mmCIF file of C-alpha atoms in Angstrom:
data_model
loop_
_atom_site.group_PDB
_atom_site.id
_atom_site.type_symbol
_atom_site.label_atom_id
_atom_site.label_comp_id
_atom_site.label_asym_id
_atom_site.label_seq_id
_atom_site.Cartn_x
_atom_site.Cartn_y
_atom_site.Cartn_z
ATOM 1 C CA MET A 1 105.050 131.031 111.870
ATOM 2 C CA MET A 2 107.378 130.868 108.925
ATOM 3 C CA TYR A 3 108.141 127.250 109.559
ATOM 4 C CA PHE A 4 104.368 126.371 109.434
ATOM 5 C CA ILE A 5 103.917 128.301 106.166
ATOM 6 C CA LEU A 6 106.931 126.743 104.519
ATOM 7 C CA LYS A 7 105.734 123.206 105.683
ATOM 8 C CA ILE A 8 102.206 123.731 104.397
ATOM 9 C CA VAL A 9 103.666 124.939 100.988
ATOM 10 C CA HIS A 10 106.004 121.993 101.015
ATOM 11 C CA VAL A 11 103.241 119.492 101.616
ATOM 12 C CA VAL A 12 100.836 120.961 99.027
ATOM 13 C CA SER A 13 103.502 121.213 96.365
ATOM 14 C CA ALA A 14 104.414 117.577 97.027
ATOM 15 C CA SER A 15 100.670 116.654 96.751
ATOM 16 C CA LEU A 16 100.346 118.450 93.349
ATOM 17 C CA TRP A 17 103.476 116.636 92.058
ATOM 18 C CA VAL A 18 102.314 113.146 93.267
ATOM 19 C CA GLY A 19 98.881 113.793 91.859
ATOM 20 C CA LEU A 20 100.430 114.935 88.501
ATOM 21 C CA ILE A 21 102.575 111.797 88.163
ATOM 22 C CA PHE A 22 99.622 109.531 89.003
ATOM 23 C CA LEU A 23 97.299 111.246 86.493
ATOM 24 C CA THR A 24 100.118 111.360 83.777
ATOM 25 C CA GLY A 25 100.482 107.608 84.097
ATOM 26 C CA VAL A 26 96.769 106.827 83.941
ATOM 27 C CA LEU A 27 95.757 109.326 81.318
ATOM 28 C CA GLY A 28 98.891 108.715 79.146
ATOM 29 C CA TYR A 29 97.956 105.000 79.008
ATOM 30 C CA TYR A 30 94.301 105.758 78.225
ATOM 31 C CA TYR A 31 95.094 108.366 75.609
ATOM 32 C CA ARG A 32 97.281 106.010 73.696
ATOM 33 C CA LYS A 33 94.602 103.254 73.642
ATOM 34 C CA GLN A 34 91.507 105.307 72.629
ATOM 35 C CA ASP A 35 90.529 106.232 69.142
ATOM 36 C CA GLN A 36 88.198 109.264 69.694
ATOM 37 C CA VAL A 37 90.942 111.846 69.686
ATOM 38 C CA ASP A 38 94.405 111.924 67.834
ATOM 39 C CA PRO A 39 96.723 110.384 70.626
ATOM 40 C CA GLN A 40 99.515 112.914 69.715
ATOM 41 C CA VAL A 41 97.163 115.791 70.442
ATOM 42 C CA ALA A 42 95.967 114.372 73.753
ATOM 43 C CA LEU A 43 99.427 113.297 74.889
ATOM 44 C CA GLN A 44 100.959 116.688 73.932
ATOM 45 C CA SER A 45 98.349 118.517 76.098
ATOM 46 C CA LEU A 46 99.004 116.202 78.972
ATOM 47 C CA VAL A 47 102.819 116.503 78.701
ATOM 48 C CA LYS A 48 102.744 120.269 78.396
ATOM 49 C CA LEU A 49 100.856 120.605 81.632
ATOM 50 C CA GLU A 50 103.082 117.974 83.284
ATOM 51 C CA ILE A 51 106.343 119.807 82.404
ATOM 52 C CA ARG A 52 105.082 123.321 83.368
ATOM 53 C CA LEU A 53 103.307 122.401 86.636
ATOM 54 C CA GLY A 54 105.647 119.561 87.575
ATOM 55 C CA LEU A 55 108.727 121.760 87.275
ATOM 56 C CA ILE A 56 107.229 124.439 89.441
ATOM 57 C CA CYS A 57 106.235 121.967 92.182
ATOM 58 C CA PHE A 58 109.616 120.137 91.827
ATOM 59 C CA LEU A 59 111.540 123.376 92.267
ATOM 60 C CA ILE A 60 109.478 124.361 95.315
ATOM 61 C CA GLN A 61 110.422 121.189 97.185
ATOM 62 C CA PRO A 62 114.107 121.730 97.731
ATOM 63 C CA LEU A 63 113.588 125.527 98.493
ATOM 64 C CA THR A 64 110.977 124.905 101.232
ATOM 65 C CA GLY A 65 112.757 121.748 102.341
ATOM 66 C CA PHE A 66 116.105 123.227 102.939
ATOM 67 C CA SER A 67 114.595 126.322 104.527
ATOM 68 C CA ILE A 68 112.664 124.098 107.084
ATOM 69 C CA ILE A 69 115.919 122.222 107.788
ATOM 70 C CA ALA A 70 117.623 125.659 108.481
ATOM 71 C CA ILE A 71 114.802 126.980 110.620
ATOM 72 C CA LYS A 72 114.427 123.867 112.708
ATOM 73 C CA GLN A 73 118.258 123.300 112.801
ATOM 74 C CA TYR A 74 117.911 119.584 111.812
ATOM 75 C CA ASN A 75 121.152 117.750 111.621
ATOM 76 C CA PRO A 76 121.976 117.394 107.936
ATOM 77 C CA MET A 77 123.788 114.178 108.567
ATOM 78 C CA ASP A 78 120.654 112.485 109.995
ATOM 79 C CA VAL A 79 119.534 109.379 108.128
ATOM 80 C CA TRP A 80 116.017 110.778 107.314
ATOM 81 C CA VAL A 81 117.546 114.016 105.893
ATOM 82 C CA ILE A 82 120.105 112.245 103.709
ATOM 83 C CA GLY A 83 117.410 109.796 102.676
ATOM 84 C CA THR A 84 114.925 112.426 101.654
ATOM 85 C CA ILE A 85 117.599 114.426 99.642
ATOM 86 C CA LEU A 86 118.869 111.286 97.965
ATOM 87 C CA GLY A 87 115.278 110.319 97.265
ATOM 88 C CA TYR A 88 114.603 113.713 95.806
ATOM 89 C CA CYS A 89 117.594 113.494 93.487
ATOM 90 C CA LEU A 90 116.540 109.916 92.413
ATOM 91 C CA LEU A 91 112.930 111.187 91.719
ATOM 92 C CA GLY A 92 114.364 114.048 89.647
ATOM 93 C CA CYS A 93 116.346 111.511 87.584
ATOM 94 C CA LEU A 94 113.477 109.127 87.091
ATOM 95 C CA TRP A 95 111.099 112.001 86.271
ATOM 96 C CA LEU A 96 113.541 113.260 83.503
ATOM 97 C CA VAL A 97 113.737 109.921 82.094
ATOM 98 C CA LEU A 98 109.867 109.769 82.013
ATOM 99 C CA ILE A 99 109.715 113.078 80.313
ATOM 100 C CA PHE A 100 112.295 111.936 77.782
ATOM 101 C CA GLN A 101 110.349 108.772 76.952
ATOM 102 C CA GLN A 102 107.117 110.841 76.539
ATOM 103 C CA GLN A 103 108.901 113.298 74.182
ATOM 104 C CA ARG A 104 110.321 110.315 72.216
ATOM 105 C CA LEU A 105 106.781 108.858 72.017
ATOM 106 C CA LEU A 106 105.387 112.251 70.791
ATOM 107 C CA LEU A 107 108.035 112.380 68.124
ATOM 108 C CA LEU A 108 107.195 108.859 66.901
ATOM 109 C CA LEU A 109 103.549 109.616 66.852
ATOM 110 C CA ALA A 110 104.167 112.826 64.932
ATOM 111 C CA GLU A 111 106.128 110.832 62.277
ATOM 112 C CA SER A 112 103.210 108.363 62.176
ATOM 113 C CA GLU A 113 105.534 105.428 62.222
ATOM 114 C CA VAL A 114 103.818 103.832 65.225
ATOM 115 C CA SER A 115 100.466 102.161 65.171
ATOM 116 C CA ARG A 116 98.256 102.746 68.149
ATOM 117 C CA ASN A 117 98.322 99.159 69.205
ATOM 118 C CA GLY A 118 101.952 99.503 70.028
ATOM 119 C CA ASP A 119 104.633 98.696 67.519
ATOM 120 C CA THR A 120 106.801 99.993 70.344
ATOM 121 C CA PRO A 121 106.075 97.436 73.055
ATOM 122 C CA SER A 122 109.046 98.859 75.171
ATOM 123 C CA PHE A 123 107.234 102.091 75.777
ATOM 124 C CA PRO A 124 104.352 100.830 77.963
ATOM 125 C CA ARG A 125 106.755 98.508 79.886
ATOM 126 C CA MET A 126 109.367 101.290 80.378
ATOM 127 C CA HIS A 127 106.605 103.640 81.466
ATOM 128 C CA LEU A 128 105.170 101.228 83.920
ATOM 129 C CA VAL A 129 108.553 100.417 85.447
ATOM 130 C CA LEU A 130 109.423 104.184 85.684
ATOM 131 C CA LEU A 131 106.045 105.057 87.217
ATOM 132 C CA LEU A 132 106.291 102.208 89.866
ATOM 133 C CA SER A 133 109.886 103.261 90.645
ATOM 134 C CA LEU A 134 108.761 106.821 91.116
ATOM 135 C CA PHE A 135 105.950 105.809 93.501
ATOM 136 C CA LEU A 136 108.169 103.473 95.413
ATOM 137 C CA VAL A 137 110.772 106.298 95.957
ATOM 138 C CA VAL A 138 107.909 108.622 96.902
ATOM 139 C CA LEU A 139 106.739 106.166 99.488
ATOM 140 C CA ALA A 140 110.152 105.810 100.926
ATOM 141 C CA MET A 141 110.495 109.559 101.224
ATOM 142 C CA TYR A 142 107.084 109.738 102.993
ATOM 143 C CA TYR A 143 108.309 106.973 105.347
ATOM 144 C CA PHE A 144 111.499 108.908 106.170
ATOM 145 C CA MET A 145 109.670 112.149 106.882
ATOM 146 C CA ALA A 146 106.803 110.499 108.779
ATOM 147 C CA ASN A 147 109.330 108.700 111.032
ATOM 148 C CA ARG A 148 111.769 111.511 111.538
ATOM 149 C CA PRO A 149 112.741 112.111 115.104
ATOM 150 C CA LEU A 150 110.607 115.016 116.627
ATOM 151 C CA MET B 1 104.200 102.776 108.166
ATOM 152 C CA PHE B 2 100.564 103.693 108.778
ATOM 153 C CA LYS B 3 101.536 107.310 109.030
ATOM 154 C CA ALA B 4 103.458 107.238 105.737
ATOM 155 C CA LEU B 5 100.528 105.599 104.019
ATOM 156 C CA HIS B 6 98.056 108.070 105.634
ATOM 157 C CA LEU B 7 100.204 111.002 104.387
ATOM 158 C CA PHE B 8 100.644 109.445 100.961
ATOM 159 C CA PHE B 9 96.955 108.793 100.278
ATOM 160 C CA ALA B 10 95.898 112.133 101.724
ATOM 161 C CA THR B 11 98.296 114.121 99.596
ATOM 162 C CA LEU B 12 97.279 111.964 96.623
ATOM 163 C CA LEU B 13 93.645 113.052 97.153
ATOM 164 C CA LEU B 14 94.562 116.718 97.068
ATOM 165 C CA GLY B 15 96.993 116.281 94.166
ATOM 166 C CA ILE B 16 94.482 114.319 91.930
ATOM 167 C CA ASN B 17 91.638 116.751 92.740
ATOM 168 C CA LEU B 18 93.622 119.928 91.720
ATOM 169 C CA ILE B 19 95.559 118.391 88.772
ATOM 170 C CA SER B 20 92.441 116.865 87.213
ATOM 171 C CA TYR B 21 90.859 120.397 87.669
ATOM 172 C CA PHE B 22 93.824 122.131 85.968
ATOM 173 C CA LEU B 23 93.844 119.655 83.185
ATOM 174 C CA LEU B 24 90.184 120.036 82.420
ATOM 175 C CA ILE B 25 90.651 123.794 82.370
ATOM 176 C CA HIS B 26 93.802 123.442 80.146
ATOM 177 C CA GLN B 27 91.762 121.123 77.636
ATOM 178 C CA ARG B 28 88.586 123.211 77.525
ATOM 179 C CA GLN B 29 89.349 124.442 74.027
ATOM 180 C CA ASN B 30 89.148 120.850 72.823
ATOM 181 C CA PRO B 31 85.697 119.569 73.859
ATOM 182 C CA THR B 32 86.300 115.992 72.635
ATOM 183 C CA LEU B 33 89.542 115.699 74.604
ATOM 184 C CA SER B 34 88.045 117.185 77.723
ATOM 185 C CA THR B 35 85.085 114.800 77.482
ATOM 186 C CA LEU B 36 87.502 111.950 77.229
ATOM 187 C CA THR B 37 89.539 113.208 80.164
ATOM 188 C CA LEU B 38 86.204 113.671 82.149
ATOM 189 C CA LYS B 39 85.396 109.957 81.383
ATOM 190 C CA VAL B 40 88.773 108.816 82.897
ATOM 191 C CA ASN B 41 88.283 111.191 85.834
ATOM 192 C CA LEU B 42 84.845 109.613 86.778
ATOM 193 C CA THR B 43 86.525 106.230 86.978
ATOM 194 C CA ILE B 44 89.416 107.665 89.057
ATOM 195 C CA ASP B 45 86.803 109.397 91.322
ATOM 196 C CA ARG B 46 85.109 106.108 92.108
ATOM 197 C CA ILE B 47 88.412 104.577 93.146
ATOM 198 C CA LEU B 48 89.308 107.615 95.158
ATOM 199 C CA LEU B 49 86.212 107.192 97.325
ATOM 200 C CA PHE B 50 87.876 103.981 98.688
ATOM 201 C CA VAL B 51 91.098 105.881 99.177
ATOM 202 C CA ILE B 52 89.142 108.432 101.302
ATOM 203 C CA GLY B 53 87.998 105.450 103.377
ATOM 204 C CA ILE B 54 91.639 104.403 103.740
ATOM 205 C CA VAL B 55 92.560 107.884 104.850
ATOM 206 C CA PHE B 56 89.731 107.836 107.521
ATOM 207 C CA ILE B 57 90.749 104.467 108.844
ATOM 208 C CA SER B 58 94.518 105.045 108.902
ATOM 209 C CA GLY B 59 93.926 108.447 110.611
ATOM 210 C CA THR B 60 91.837 106.803 113.247
ATOM 211 C CA LEU B 61 94.534 104.182 113.770
ATOM 212 C CA LEU B 62 97.158 106.889 114.221
ATOM 213 C CA VAL B 63 95.398 108.542 117.063
ATOM 214 C CA PRO B 64 96.044 106.072 119.757
ATOM 215 C CA LYS B 65 99.446 105.252 118.286
ATOM 216 C CA TYR B 66 100.652 108.822 118.798
ATOM 217 C CA HIS B 67 99.075 109.072 122.206
ATOM 218 C CA LEU B 68 96.578 111.674 121.002
ATOM 219 C CA SER B 69 92.862 111.984 122.077
ATOM 220 C CA PHE B 70 89.846 111.853 119.866
ATOM 221 C CA HIS B 71 88.617 114.931 121.698
ATOM 222 C CA THR B 72 91.502 117.062 120.523
ATOM 223 C CA SER B 73 90.056 119.922 118.514
ATOM 224 C CA TRP B 74 92.219 119.756 115.336
ATOM 225 C CA ILE B 75 91.515 116.000 115.131
ATOM 226 C CA ASN B 76 87.747 116.660 115.368
ATOM 227 C CA ALA B 77 88.074 119.350 112.661
ATOM 228 C CA ALA B 78 90.066 117.006 110.424
ATOM 229 C CA TYR B 79 87.184 114.430 110.685
ATOM 230 C CA LEU B 80 84.550 117.097 109.986
ATOM 231 C CA PHE B 81 86.470 118.636 107.020
ATOM 232 C CA LEU B 82 87.236 115.267 105.546
ATOM 233 C CA SER B 83 83.472 114.181 105.941
ATOM 234 C CA LEU B 84 82.521 117.370 104.199
ATOM 235 C CA ALA B 85 85.133 116.835 101.460
ATOM 236 C CA THR B 86 83.658 113.297 101.000
ATOM 237 C CA LEU B 87 80.131 114.647 100.483
ATOM 238 C CA LEU B 88 81.376 117.307 98.144
ATOM 239 C CA TRP B 89 83.434 114.689 96.256
ATOM 240 C CA LEU B 90 80.223 112.700 95.709
ATOM 241 C CA ALA B 91 78.446 115.830 94.587
ATOM 242 C CA ASN B 92 81.327 116.634 92.188
ATOM 243 C CA TYR B 93 81.123 113.058 90.741
ATOM 244 C CA PHE B 94 77.488 113.595 89.874
ATOM 245 C CA ILE B 95 78.118 117.022 88.478
ATOM 246 C CA LYS B 96 80.951 115.655 86.280
ATOM 247 C CA ARG B 97 78.706 112.662 85.293
ATOM 248 C CA SER B 98 75.964 115.045 84.365
ATOM 249 C CA ILE B 99 78.288 117.142 82.164
ATOM 250 C CA PHE B 100 79.804 113.955 80.563
ATOM 251 C CA LEU B 101 76.285 112.465 79.644
ATOM 252 C CA TYR B 102 74.225 115.614 78.910
ATOM 253 C CA GLY B 103 76.818 118.265 78.063
ATOM 254 C CA ARG B 104 77.694 121.384 79.866
ATOM 255 C CA SER B 105 75.609 124.293 81.143
ATOM 256 C CA LYS B 106 76.554 127.511 82.955
ATOM 257 C CA LEU B 107 75.056 126.127 86.208
ATOM 258 C CA LYS B 108 77.007 122.875 85.874
ATOM 259 C CA SER B 109 80.257 124.759 85.063
ATOM 260 C CA VAL B 110 79.850 127.078 88.002
ATOM 261 C CA SER B 111 79.042 124.096 90.328
ATOM 262 C CA PHE B 112 81.986 122.097 89.080
ATOM 263 C CA HIS B 113 84.519 124.979 89.634
ATOM 264 C CA SER B 114 83.161 125.997 93.013
ATOM 265 C CA VAL B 115 82.818 122.410 94.521
ATOM 266 C CA THR B 116 86.319 121.363 93.164
ATOM 267 C CA LEU B 117 87.928 124.407 94.729
ATOM 268 C CA LEU B 118 85.991 123.969 97.949
ATOM 269 C CA ILE B 119 87.252 120.257 98.177
ATOM 270 C CA ALA B 120 90.796 121.531 97.735
ATOM 271 C CA LEU B 121 90.295 124.261 100.471
ATOM 272 C CA LEU B 122 88.980 121.671 102.912
ATOM 273 C CA LEU B 123 91.885 119.295 102.329
ATOM 274 C CA ILE B 124 94.378 122.181 102.637
ATOM 275 C CA LEU B 125 92.730 123.129 105.873
ATOM 276 C CA ILE B 126 93.227 119.627 107.136
ATOM 277 C CA ILE B 127 96.940 119.868 106.205
ATOM 278 C CA LYS B 128 97.160 123.255 107.938
ATOM 279 C CA ASP B 129 95.604 121.872 111.116
ATOM 280 C CA ALA B 130 97.779 118.895 111.134
ATOM 281 C CA VAL B 131 100.998 120.844 110.525
ATOM 282 C CA MET B 132 100.133 123.400 113.257
ATOM 283 C CA GLN B 133 98.438 120.922 115.554
ATOM 284 C CA GLN B 134 95.600 123.402 116.184
ATOM 285 C CA THR B 135 92.540 124.623 114.463
ATOM 286 C CA TRP B 136 90.561 127.891 114.307
ATOM 287 C CA LEU B 137 87.229 126.026 114.890
ATOM 288 C CA SER B 138 86.093 125.681 118.510
ATOM 289 C CA LEU B 139 85.218 122.035 118.630
#
């Protein structure tokens, strides 16, 4: 029973995190391009939610994941276990970089040194590369877990 | 690969449903911002209806691949819950569209909250049935 509860919590927290990153990417882009609301206010509300909720979901993953490995006595040297752990570490690093970029953007917007049409062309490209990398790593992790030996 | 895509899109549906709900609640003190977020949400909802189609098709393709039967109770339950979730998603789309175009009212707010949470509950029930490979429904 504990295994099923842990697995459901693991899947739901992963869903929340994936949904959060997707929405952050789409809304972050849209908030920067619109002119109805101050982009800094819009982005700040988004980033605040992203950090709070994202951190909770991100911390639940290894707790439930390692508990499942312990309960089911999976071999930690299996390819899929190593792949998912490495994938998780990579996701964490990429996500930290994304948050750092968002904080830097908020700082520049607060200092009003950046026009909305992008005096910082590196930001959209960097964000896009980061988001695509995040999704590729997430897909790789899903592939490992979907094709693990039963 | 089908299974990974099926899992990815299914979890994306649940994630986007809940996160956009939390975001709209988080931004309710700023009506202009929440209206803006609602507008983007409506566009995402239209795209997600196609994603629901992908989840249906990939799920159907997985059944013979994993030597399961379409008469299995938890699979029937998954189809039922996903169909209900799709109808509720459509209803939620029109509720959000009405809020965006004509402003909020108590009825629309209550409908939005209850329908969104019901969609999330149905998707979580599908996950629970798939993990446990059994359902409480007698189908």
